[in-house]
PDB file of C-alpha atoms and ligand atoms in Angstrom:
ATOM      1  CA  MET W   1      26.821 -31.969  12.302  1.00  0.00           C
ATOM      2  CA  ASP W   2      25.427 -28.539  13.849  1.00  0.00           C
ATOM      3  CA  ILE W   3      21.855 -27.630  13.345  1.00  0.00           C
ATOM      4  CA  PRO W   4      20.674 -25.183  15.648  1.00  0.00           C
ATOM      5  CA  GLN W   5      17.800 -26.300  17.848  1.00  0.00           C
ATOM      6  CA  GLN W   6      16.350 -22.894  17.586  1.00  0.00           C
ATOM      7  CA  LEU W   7      15.907 -23.751  13.572  1.00  0.00           C
ATOM      8  CA  ILE W   8      14.488 -26.832  14.329  1.00  0.00           C
ATOM      9  CA  GLU W   9      11.727 -25.238  16.363  1.00  0.00           C
ATOM     10  CA  ILE W  10      11.173 -22.485  13.678  1.00  0.00           C
ATOM     11  CA  LEU W  11      10.805 -25.296  11.350  1.00  0.00           C
ATOM     12  CA  ALA W  12       8.257 -27.056  13.764  1.00  0.00           C
ATOM     13  CA  LYS W  13       6.262 -24.019  14.031  1.00  0.00           C
ATOM     14  CA  ALA W  14       6.530 -22.963  10.226  1.00  0.00           C
ATOM     15  CA  LYS W  15       3.089 -23.078   8.235  1.00  0.00           C
ATOM     16  CA  SER W  16       4.680 -22.071   4.917  1.00  0.00           C
ATOM     17  CA  VAL W  17       8.167 -23.391   3.675  1.00  0.00           C
ATOM     18  CA  ALA W  18       9.783 -22.762   0.159  1.00  0.00           C
ATOM     19  CA  ILE W  19      12.880 -24.280  -0.994  1.00  0.00           C
ATOM     20  CA  LEU W  20      15.098 -23.146  -3.889  1.00  0.00           C
ATOM     21  CA  THR W  21      17.531 -25.975  -5.116  1.00  0.00           C
ATOM     22  CA  GLY W  22      20.609 -25.731  -7.570  1.00  0.00           C
ATOM     23  CA  ALA W  23      23.178 -28.022  -9.059  1.00  0.00           C
ATOM     24  CA  GLY W  24      24.731 -28.751  -5.885  1.00  0.00           C
ATOM     25  CA  VAL W  25      21.858 -30.822  -4.740  1.00  0.00           C
ATOM     26  CA  SER W  26      22.487 -33.274  -7.546  1.00  0.00           C
ATOM     27  CA  ALA W  27      26.359 -33.133  -7.095  1.00  0.00           C
ATOM     28  CA  GLU W  28      25.948 -36.320  -4.864  1.00  0.00           C
ATOM     29  CA  SER W  29      24.017 -38.195  -7.706  1.00  0.00           C
ATOM     30  CA  GLY W  30      27.219 -37.773  -9.923  1.00  0.00           C
ATOM     31  CA  ILE W  31      26.007 -34.812 -11.952  1.00  0.00           C
ATOM     32  CA  ALA W  32      28.497 -31.975 -12.448  1.00  0.00           C
ATOM     33  CA  THR W  33      27.685 -28.425 -11.122  1.00  0.00           C
ATOM     34  CA  PHE W  34      28.265 -25.357 -13.286  1.00  0.00           C
ATOM     35  CA  ARG W  35      30.625 -22.962 -11.458  1.00  0.00           C
ATOM     36  CA  ASP W  36      32.534 -25.300  -9.050  1.00  0.00           C
ATOM     37  CA  PRO W  37      36.463 -25.891  -9.972  1.00  0.00           C
ATOM     38  CA  ASP W  38      35.601 -29.027 -11.988  1.00  0.00           C
ATOM     39  CA  GLY W  39      32.050 -27.683 -13.031  1.00  0.00           C
ATOM     40  CA  LEU W  40      30.679 -27.583 -16.523  1.00  0.00           C
ATOM     41  CA  TRP W  41      31.496 -24.128 -17.202  1.00  0.00           C
ATOM     42  CA  SER W  42      35.196 -24.722 -16.477  1.00  0.00           C
ATOM     43  CA  ARG W  43      35.319 -27.074 -19.277  1.00  0.00           C
ATOM     44  CA  PHE W  44      32.821 -25.869 -21.689  1.00  0.00           C
ATOM     45  CA  ASN W  45      31.853 -22.372 -23.218  1.00  0.00           C
ATOM     46  CA  PRO W  46      28.068 -21.482 -22.254  1.00  0.00           C
ATOM     47  CA  ALA W  47      27.759 -18.832 -24.834  1.00  0.00           C
ATOM     48  CA  GLU W  48      28.495 -21.570 -27.357  1.00  0.00           C
ATOM     49  CA  LEU W  49      26.601 -24.409 -25.925  1.00  0.00           C
ATOM     50  CA  ALA W  50      23.672 -22.672 -24.032  1.00  0.00           C
ATOM     51  CA  SER W  51      22.308 -19.783 -26.024  1.00  0.00           C
ATOM     52  CA  ALA W  52      19.989 -19.606 -28.900  1.00  0.00           C
ATOM     53  CA  SER W  53      22.794 -17.888 -30.812  1.00  0.00           C
ATOM     54  CA  GLY W  54      25.153 -20.868 -30.188  1.00  0.00           C
ATOM     55  CA  PHE W  55      22.408 -23.311 -31.451  1.00  0.00           C
ATOM     56  CA  MET W  56      21.887 -21.420 -34.627  1.00  0.00           C
ATOM     57  CA  SER W  57      25.605 -21.392 -35.467  1.00  0.00           C
ATOM     58  CA  ASN W  58      26.385 -25.110 -34.480  1.00  0.00           C
ATOM     59  CA  PRO W  59      23.056 -26.877 -33.848  1.00  0.00           C
ATOM     60  CA  GLU W  60      24.750 -30.400 -33.946  1.00  0.00           C
ATOM     61  CA  LEU W  61      27.404 -29.448 -31.409  1.00  0.00           C
ATOM     62  CA  VAL W  62      24.608 -28.147 -29.046  1.00  0.00           C
ATOM     63  CA  TRP W  63      22.418 -31.349 -29.641  1.00  0.00           C
ATOM     64  CA  GLN W  64      25.532 -33.511 -28.847  1.00  0.00           C
ATOM     65  CA  TRP W  65      26.415 -31.597 -25.729  1.00  0.00           C
ATOM     66  CA  TYR W  66      22.861 -32.204 -24.357  1.00  0.00           C
ATOM     67  CA  ASN W  67      22.937 -35.622 -25.229  1.00  0.00           C
ATOM     68  CA  TYR W  68      26.419 -36.312 -23.366  1.00  0.00           C
ATOM     69  CA  ARG W  69      24.580 -34.403 -20.416  1.00  0.00           C
ATOM     70  CA  ARG W  70      21.217 -36.527 -20.826  1.00  0.00           C
ATOM     71  CA  ASN W  71      23.379 -39.720 -20.697  1.00  0.00           C
ATOM     72  CA  ILE W  72      24.876 -38.730 -17.343  1.00  0.00           C
ATOM     73  CA  ILE W  73      21.316 -37.770 -16.012  1.00  0.00           C
ATOM     74  CA  TYR W  74      19.357 -40.526 -17.374  1.00  0.00           C
ATOM     75  CA  SER W  75      21.791 -43.012 -15.505  1.00  0.00           C
ATOM     76  CA  ALA W  76      21.813 -40.920 -12.291  1.00  0.00           C
ATOM     77  CA  LYS W  77      19.652 -41.569  -9.083  1.00  0.00           C
ATOM     78  CA  PRO W  78      18.335 -39.283  -6.605  1.00  0.00           C
ATOM     79  CA  ASN W  79      20.490 -38.922  -3.433  1.00  0.00           C
ATOM     80  CA  PRO W  80      19.408 -38.692   0.319  1.00  0.00           C
ATOM     81  CA  GLY W  81      19.177 -34.815  -0.142  1.00  0.00           C
ATOM     82  CA  HIS W  82      16.661 -35.308  -2.927  1.00  0.00           C
ATOM     83  CA  HIS W  83      14.630 -37.811  -0.740  1.00  0.00           C
ATOM     84  CA  ALA W  84      14.823 -35.542   2.256  1.00  0.00           C
ATOM     85  CA  ILE W  85      13.122 -32.754   0.329  1.00  0.00           C
ATOM     86  CA  ALA W  86      10.386 -34.827  -1.185  1.00  0.00           C
ATOM     87  CA  GLU W  87       9.678 -36.111   2.498  1.00  0.00           C
ATOM     88  CA  MET W  88       9.553 -32.354   3.732  1.00  0.00           C
ATOM     89  CA  GLU W  89       6.722 -31.887   1.390  1.00  0.00           C
ATOM     90  CA  ASP W  90       4.414 -34.069   3.243  1.00  0.00           C
ATOM     91  CA  LEU W  91       5.258 -32.494   6.526  1.00  0.00           C
ATOM     92  CA  TYR W  92       3.816 -28.933   5.324  1.00  0.00           C
ATOM     93  CA  HIS W  93       0.407 -28.071   3.971  1.00  0.00           C
ATOM     94  CA  ASP W  94       1.962 -24.893   2.268  1.00  0.00           C
ATOM     95  CA  PHE W  95       5.248 -26.114   0.613  1.00  0.00           C
ATOM     96  CA  THR W  96       7.000 -25.037  -2.579  1.00  0.00           C
ATOM     97  CA  LEU W  97       9.909 -26.700  -4.016  1.00  0.00           C
ATOM     98  CA  ILE W  98      11.729 -24.327  -6.628  1.00  0.00           C
ATOM     99  CA  THR W  99      14.555 -25.598  -8.696  1.00  0.00           C
ATOM    100  CA  GLN W 100      17.139 -24.394 -11.224  1.00  0.00           C
ATOM    101  CA  ASN W 101      17.958 -28.031 -12.020  1.00  0.00           C
ATOM    102  CA  VAL W 102      16.878 -29.467 -15.169  1.00  0.00           C
ATOM    103  CA  ASP W 103      17.546 -33.080 -14.455  1.00  0.00           C
ATOM    104  CA  GLY W 104      14.215 -34.300 -13.136  1.00  0.00           C
ATOM    105  CA  LEU W 105      15.715 -35.824  -9.980  1.00  0.00           C
ATOM    106  CA  HIS W 106      13.461 -34.121  -7.462  1.00  0.00           C
ATOM    107  CA  GLN W 107      10.508 -35.746  -9.160  1.00  0.00           C
ATOM    108  CA  THR W 108      12.042 -39.044  -9.351  1.00  0.00           C
ATOM    109  CA  ALA W 109      12.790 -38.766  -5.639  1.00  0.00           C
ATOM    110  CA  GLY W 110       9.056 -38.463  -5.201  1.00  0.00           C
ATOM    111  CA  SER W 111       8.835 -34.382  -4.989  1.00  0.00           C
ATOM    112  CA  LYS W 112       5.096 -34.000  -6.259  1.00  0.00           C
ATOM    113  CA  LYS W 113       5.060 -30.153  -7.152  1.00  0.00           C
ATOM    114  CA  VAL W 114       8.306 -28.812  -8.741  1.00  0.00           C
ATOM    115  CA  TYR W 115       8.671 -25.443 -10.199  1.00  0.00           C
ATOM    116  CA  GLU W 116      11.091 -25.655 -12.779  1.00  0.00           C
ATOM    117  CA  LEU W 117      12.699 -22.459 -13.313  1.00  0.00           C
ATOM    118  CA  HIS W 118      15.247 -23.299 -15.886  1.00  0.00           C
ATOM    119  CA  GLY W 119      13.107 -25.853 -17.702  1.00  0.00           C
ATOM    120  CA  SER W 120      13.866 -29.628 -18.242  1.00  0.00           C
ATOM    121  CA  ILE W 121      16.370 -31.409 -20.348  1.00  0.00           C
ATOM    122  CA  ILE W 122      14.057 -34.478 -20.643  1.00  0.00           C
ATOM    123  CA  GLN W 123      11.644 -32.326 -22.418  1.00  0.00           C
ATOM    124  CA  ASN W 124      12.472 -31.156 -25.917  1.00  0.00           C
ATOM    125  CA  HIS W 125      10.438 -28.665 -28.462  1.00  0.00           C
ATOM    126  CA  CYS W 126      10.708 -27.214 -31.964  1.00  0.00           C
ATOM    127  CA  PHE W 127      13.258 -24.310 -32.218  1.00  0.00           C
ATOM    128  CA  ASP W 128      11.211 -23.068 -35.094  1.00  0.00           C
ATOM    129  CA  CYS W 129       7.515 -23.680 -34.283  1.00  0.00           C
ATOM    130  CA  ASN W 130       7.751 -24.407 -30.404  1.00  0.00           C
ATOM    131  CA  LYS W 131       5.859 -27.499 -30.692  1.00  0.00           C
ATOM    132  CA  PRO W 132       6.352 -29.755 -27.851  1.00  0.00           C
ATOM    133  CA  TYR W 133       8.388 -32.845 -29.281  1.00  0.00           C
ATOM    134  CA  ASP W 134       7.421 -36.012 -27.331  1.00  0.00           C
ATOM    135  CA  GLU W 135       9.476 -38.903 -28.977  1.00  0.00           C
ATOM    136  CA  GLU W 136      12.208 -40.413 -27.259  1.00  0.00           C
ATOM    137  CA  ILE W 137      15.805 -38.996 -27.660  1.00  0.00           C
ATOM    138  CA  ASP W 138      18.272 -41.563 -28.944  1.00  0.00           C
ATOM    139  CA  VAL W 139      21.293 -40.223 -26.884  1.00  0.00           C
ATOM    140  CA  SER W 140      23.801 -42.125 -28.819  1.00  0.00           C
ATOM    141  CA  SER W 141      22.907 -40.504 -32.168  1.00  0.00           C
ATOM    142  CA  LYS W 142      24.766 -37.541 -33.580  1.00  0.00           C
ATOM    143  CA  LYS W 143      21.942 -36.588 -35.645  1.00  0.00           C
ATOM    144  CA  LEU W 144      19.853 -33.627 -34.543  1.00  0.00           C
ATOM    145  CA  ALA W 145      15.840 -34.532 -34.298  1.00  0.00           C
ATOM    146  CA  THR W 146      13.668 -32.689 -36.494  1.00  0.00           C
ATOM    147  CA  CYS W 147       9.939 -31.570 -35.823  1.00  0.00           C
ATOM    148  CA  ASN W 148       7.124 -33.863 -37.157  1.00  0.00           C
ATOM    149  CA  SER W 149       5.269 -30.858 -37.823  1.00  0.00           C
ATOM    150  CA  CYS W 150       7.447 -28.015 -39.593  1.00  0.00           C
ATOM    151  CA  GLY W 151      10.820 -29.915 -40.109  1.00  0.00           C
ATOM    152  CA  GLY W 152      12.339 -27.485 -37.617  1.00  0.00           C
ATOM    153  CA  LYS W 153      15.432 -28.325 -35.353  1.00  0.00           C
ATOM    154  CA  ILE W 154      14.250 -29.860 -32.004  1.00  0.00           C
ATOM    155  CA  ARG W 155      16.131 -28.245 -28.813  1.00  0.00           C
ATOM    156  CA  PRO W 156      16.087 -29.157 -25.170  1.00  0.00           C
ATOM    157  CA  SER W 157      13.387 -27.383 -23.161  1.00  0.00           C
ATOM    158  CA  VAL W 158      15.901 -25.581 -20.896  1.00  0.00           C
ATOM    159  CA  VAL W 159      16.232 -21.914 -20.371  1.00  0.00           C
ATOM    160  CA  TRP W 160      19.185 -20.516 -22.092  1.00  0.00           C
ATOM    161  CA  PHE W 161      21.226 -17.370 -21.335  1.00  0.00           C
ATOM    162  CA  GLY W 162      19.535 -14.547 -22.718  1.00  0.00           C
ATOM    163  CA  GLU W 163      16.060 -16.378 -22.712  1.00  0.00           C
ATOM    164  CA  MET W 164      13.040 -15.506 -20.523  1.00  0.00           C
ATOM    165  CA  LEU W 165      12.213 -17.894 -17.740  1.00  0.00           C
ATOM    166  CA  PRO W 166       8.772 -19.571 -17.865  1.00  0.00           C
ATOM    167  CA  GLU W 167       6.531 -16.639 -16.675  1.00  0.00           C
ATOM    168  CA  LYS W 168       3.904 -18.349 -14.649  1.00  0.00           C
ATOM    169  CA  THR W 169       6.552 -20.394 -12.866  1.00  0.00           C
ATOM    170  CA  LEU W 170       8.659 -17.526 -11.922  1.00  0.00           C
ATOM    171  CA  ARG W 171       5.441 -15.713 -10.729  1.00  0.00           C
ATOM    172  CA  GLU W 172       4.341 -18.559  -8.573  1.00  0.00           C
ATOM    173  CA  SER W 173       7.828 -18.876  -7.331  1.00  0.00           C
ATOM    174  CA  GLU W 174       8.042 -15.396  -6.217  1.00  0.00           C
ATOM    175  CA  ARG W 175       4.542 -15.499  -4.680  1.00  0.00           C
ATOM    176  CA  ALA W 176       5.751 -18.539  -2.680  1.00  0.00           C
ATOM    177  CA  ALA W 177       9.043 -16.956  -1.663  1.00  0.00           C
ATOM    178  CA  GLY W 178       6.746 -13.990  -0.555  1.00  0.00           C
ATOM    179  CA  ASN W 179       4.523 -16.183   1.644  1.00  0.00           C
ATOM    180  CA  SER W 180       6.952 -18.365   3.073  1.00  0.00           C
ATOM    181  CA  ASP W 181       7.909 -18.466   6.918  1.00  0.00           C
ATOM    182  CA  VAL W 182      11.015 -20.199   6.238  1.00  0.00           C
ATOM    183  CA  PHE W 183      12.874 -20.064   2.773  1.00  0.00           C
ATOM    184  CA  PHE W 184      15.842 -22.296   2.065  1.00  0.00           C
ATOM    185  CA  SER W 185      18.199 -21.826  -0.553  1.00  0.00           C
ATOM    186  CA  MET W 186      20.814 -25.051  -1.036  1.00  0.00           C
ATOM    187  CA  GLY W 187      23.323 -26.183  -3.460  1.00  0.00           C
ATOM    188  CA  THR W 188      23.379 -23.043  -5.529  1.00  0.00           C
ATOM    189  CA  SER W 189      26.080 -20.247  -5.921  1.00  0.00           C
ATOM    190  CA  GLY W 190      23.363 -17.523  -6.161  1.00  0.00           C
ATOM    191  CA  GLU W 191      25.102 -16.267  -9.315  1.00  0.00           C
ATOM    192  CA  VAL W 192      22.029 -16.386 -11.861  1.00  0.00           C
ATOM    193  CA  PHE W 193      19.255 -14.190 -11.403  1.00  0.00           C
ATOM    194  CA  PRO W 194      16.163 -13.932 -11.207  1.00  0.00           C
ATOM    195  CA  ALA W 195      16.429 -17.269  -9.010  1.00  0.00           C
ATOM    196  CA  ALA W 196      19.313 -15.628  -6.953  1.00  0.00           C
ATOM    197  CA  GLY W 197      16.919 -13.083  -5.807  1.00  0.00           C
ATOM    198  CA  LEU W 198      14.285 -15.233  -4.397  1.00  0.00           C
ATOM    199  CA  PRO W 199      15.764 -15.400  -0.809  1.00  0.00           C
ATOM    200  CA  ALA W 200      16.167 -11.739  -0.604  1.00  0.00           C
ATOM    201  CA  MET W 201      12.470 -11.379  -1.634  1.00  0.00           C
ATOM    202  CA  ALA W 202      11.433 -14.019   0.929  1.00  0.00           C
ATOM    203  CA  LYS W 203      13.700 -12.098   3.591  1.00  0.00           C
ATOM    204  CA  ALA W 204      11.839  -8.651   2.558  1.00  0.00           C
ATOM    205  CA  ASN W 205       8.630 -10.437   3.636  1.00  0.00           C
ATOM    206  CA  ASN W 206      10.100 -11.492   7.051  1.00  0.00           C
ATOM    207  CA  ALA W 207      10.905 -15.031   6.130  1.00  0.00           C
ATOM    208  CA  ILE W 208      13.526 -16.722   8.091  1.00  0.00           C
ATOM    209  CA  THR W 209      16.283 -17.541   5.377  1.00  0.00           C
ATOM    210  CA  VAL W 210      18.456 -20.696   5.622  1.00  0.00           C
ATOM    211  CA  ASP W 211      21.523 -21.511   3.107  1.00  0.00           C
ATOM    212  CA  ILE W 212      23.153 -24.874   2.893  1.00  0.00           C
ATOM    213  CA  ASN W 213      26.491 -24.988   0.799  1.00  0.00           C
ATOM    214  CA  PRO W 214      29.544 -26.634   1.888  1.00  0.00           C
ATOM    215  CA  THR W 215      31.182 -23.275   0.321  1.00  0.00           C
ATOM    216  CA  PRO W 216      29.945 -19.978   1.373  1.00  0.00           C
ATOM    217  CA  THR W 217      28.529 -17.706  -0.967  1.00  0.00           C
ATOM    218  CA  GLN W 218      26.780 -14.290  -0.979  1.00  0.00           C
ATOM    219  CA  LEU W 219      23.501 -16.148  -0.260  1.00  0.00           C
ATOM    220  CA  SER W 220      25.189 -17.789   2.922  1.00  0.00           C
ATOM    221  CA  LYS W 221      26.315 -14.655   4.158  1.00  0.00           C
ATOM    222  CA  ALA W 222      22.801 -12.778   3.843  1.00  0.00           C
ATOM    223  CA  ALA W 223      21.049 -15.780   5.459  1.00  0.00           C
ATOM    224  CA  ASP W 224      19.850 -15.978   8.979  1.00  0.00           C
ATOM    225  CA  TYR W 225      21.152 -19.510   9.130  1.00  0.00           C
ATOM    226  CA  TYR W 226      23.933 -20.902   7.321  1.00  0.00           C
ATOM    227  CA  LEU W 227      24.676 -24.669   7.423  1.00  0.00           C
ATOM    228  CA  PRO W 228      28.248 -25.547   5.813  1.00  0.00           C
ATOM    229  CA  TYR W 229      27.390 -28.997   4.738  1.00  0.00           C
ATOM    230  CA  THR W 230      26.442 -31.036   1.482  1.00  0.00           C
ATOM    231  CA  THR W 231      22.628 -31.507   1.133  1.00  0.00           C
ATOM    232  CA  GLY W 232      23.036 -35.259   1.182  1.00  0.00           C
ATOM    233  CA  GLU W 233      24.534 -35.377   4.539  1.00  0.00           C
ATOM    234  CA  ILE W 234      22.738 -32.696   6.412  1.00  0.00           C
ATOM    235  CA  LEU W 235      19.029 -32.760   5.069  1.00  0.00           C
ATOM    236  CA  PRO W 236      18.464 -36.410   6.449  1.00  0.00           C
ATOM    237  CA  THR W 237      19.569 -35.189   9.790  1.00  0.00           C
ATOM    238  CA  LEU W 238      17.550 -32.396   9.652  1.00  0.00           C
ATOM    239  CA  LEU W 239      14.557 -34.311   8.848  1.00  0.00           C
ATOM    240  CA  ASP W 240      15.222 -36.819  11.441  1.00  0.00           C
ATOM    241  CA  ARG W 241      15.059 -34.249  14.042  1.00  0.00           C
ATOM    242  CA  LEU W 242      12.212 -32.247  12.725  1.00  0.00           C
ATOM    243  CA  LYS W 243       9.813 -35.164  12.092  1.00  0.00           C
ATOM    244  CA  PRO W 244       9.151 -36.390  15.784  1.00  0.00           C
ATOM    245  CA  ILE W 245       8.528 -32.826  16.749  1.00  0.00           C
ATOM    246  CA  ILE W 246       5.926 -32.166  14.068  1.00  0.00           C
ATOM    247  CA  SER W 247       4.261 -35.483  14.585  1.00  0.00           C
ATOM    248  CA  ASN W 248       3.965 -34.950  18.294  1.00  0.00           C
ATOM    249  CA  GLN W 249       2.362 -31.377  18.048  1.00  0.00           C
TER     250      GLN W 249
HETATM  251  P1  LIG T 301      26.410 -23.597  -9.708  1.00  0.00           P
HETATM  252  O1  LIG T 301      27.400 -24.440 -10.262  1.00  0.00           O
HETATM  253  O2  LIG T 301      26.650 -22.014  -9.978  1.00  0.00           O
HETATM  254  O3  LIG T 301      26.673 -23.641  -8.125  1.00  0.00           O
HETATM  255  C1  LIG T 301      26.687 -24.905  -7.234  1.00  0.00           C
HETATM  256  C2  LIG T 301      26.624 -24.667  -5.921  1.00  0.00           C
HETATM  257  O4  LIG T 301      26.603 -25.953  -5.204  1.00  0.00           O
HETATM  258  C3  LIG T 301      28.210 -24.049  -5.433  1.00  0.00           C
HETATM  259  O5  LIG T 301      27.926 -22.904  -4.752  1.00  0.00           O
HETATM  260  C4  LIG T 301      28.668 -25.420  -4.449  1.00  0.00           C
HETATM  261  O6  LIG T 301      29.537 -24.916  -3.575  1.00  0.00           O
HETATM  262  C5  LIG T 301      27.482 -26.038  -4.248  1.00  0.00           C
HETATM  263  N1  LIG T 301      27.762 -27.520  -4.008  1.00  0.00           N
HETATM  264  C6  LIG T 301      28.464 -28.033  -4.434  1.00  0.00           C
HETATM  265  N2  LIG T 301      28.292 -29.556  -4.192  1.00  0.00           N
HETATM  266  C7  LIG T 301      27.185 -29.484  -3.015  1.00  0.00           C
HETATM  267  C8  LIG T 301      26.609 -30.443  -2.357  1.00  0.00           C
HETATM  268  N3  LIG T 301      26.928 -31.719  -2.328  1.00  0.00           N
HETATM  269  N4  LIG T 301      25.679 -29.935  -1.511  1.00  0.00           N
HETATM  270  C9  LIG T 301      25.271 -28.768  -1.521  1.00  0.00           C
HETATM  271  N5  LIG T 301      25.934 -27.789  -2.310  1.00  0.00           N
HETATM  272  C10 LIG T 301      26.892 -28.184  -3.137  1.00  0.00           C
HETATM  273  O7  LIG T 301      24.915 -24.079  -9.772  1.00  0.00           O
HETATM  274  P2  LIG T 301      23.617 -23.390  -9.680  1.00  0.00           P
HETATM  275  O8  LIG T 301      23.695 -22.202  -8.537  1.00  0.00           O
HETATM  276  O9  LIG T 301      22.335 -24.199  -9.897  1.00  0.00           O
HETATM  277  O10 LIG T 301      21.462 -22.263 -15.738  1.00  0.00           O
HETATM  278  O11 LIG T 301      23.745 -22.502 -11.140  1.00  0.00           O
HETATM  279  C11 LIG T 301      22.665 -21.843 -11.527  1.00  0.00           C
HETATM  280  C12 LIG T 301      22.263 -21.705 -13.189  1.00  0.00           C
HETATM  281  O12 LIG T 301      23.555 -21.483 -13.639  1.00  0.00           O
HETATM  282  C13 LIG T 301      22.100 -23.239 -13.531  1.00  0.00           C
HETATM  283  O13 LIG T 301      20.770 -23.611 -13.401  1.00  0.00           O
HETATM  284  C14 LIG T 301      22.345 -23.244 -14.945  1.00  0.00           C
HETATM  285  C15 LIG T 301      23.696 -22.388 -14.891  1.00  0.00           C
HETATM  286  O14 LIG T 301      24.076 -21.617 -16.137  1.00  0.00           O
HETATM  287  C16 LIG T 301      20.972 -22.794 -16.745  1.00  0.00           C
HETATM  288  O15 LIG T 301      21.493 -23.848 -17.245  1.00  0.00           O
HETATM  289  C17 LIG T 301      19.861 -21.893 -17.289  1.00  0.00           C
END
């Protein structure tokens, strides 16, 4: 695997590092991505399953689809890519992990501070009154959970198409991108904004940008360094080369 020594040296000197992850980072944990040929959006209709209007017209269908995904996610384990990202957090005083993933695997791997731009499939709230719903979800049940306060329908706390991203999380992510010396995008197609705009925001503020993806995207083309590997294979190697240099500084 070819990682330029120059990039390792830049990373060793960097004071502030930010990482944006996408579904590809969880692919090696057995969780399907969205836009790959075998991805979720090749088999399912996002307008029907990942929008407020879809939920209003068929809440049971949407609930069952999220239970199908929860089932996979609950039995998935973090892969070497997640673990390497968690270890990187300890190398830098100023480190920010921004994820579009809703599966919670970064936290399971030990990442302490995670900005979840697209929410979390593990959390739920009431569609009607917005109150958080903390009870455990029975993923085998076809019946929609209802709100203990108002009787409204419970929905996953993920950001659906047409919805705003959590404002503070987005603001903090943009701030981190703007302040970073090195900004990584990894495992993302770069198709969904505003997340996909973060690398350009970092670059406009003089960050070195790095993209990791086995299949090149617009982000790969725009990056200062493009590493054409899976995150599970390249990140442990990158960490092995970086750690001794940082610990000898
Ligand atoms: P996509 O499915 O759009 O893109 C996944 C990317 O990961 C692709 O570019 C793949 O080439 C790459 N990939 C696949 N396996 C990989 C691996 N092992 N290592 C590294 N990269 C790999 O997923 P996202 O970019 O995350 O939104 O999609 C963004 C958003 O679109 C998602 O958060 C979701 C979706 O609609 C919501 O649900 C709100």
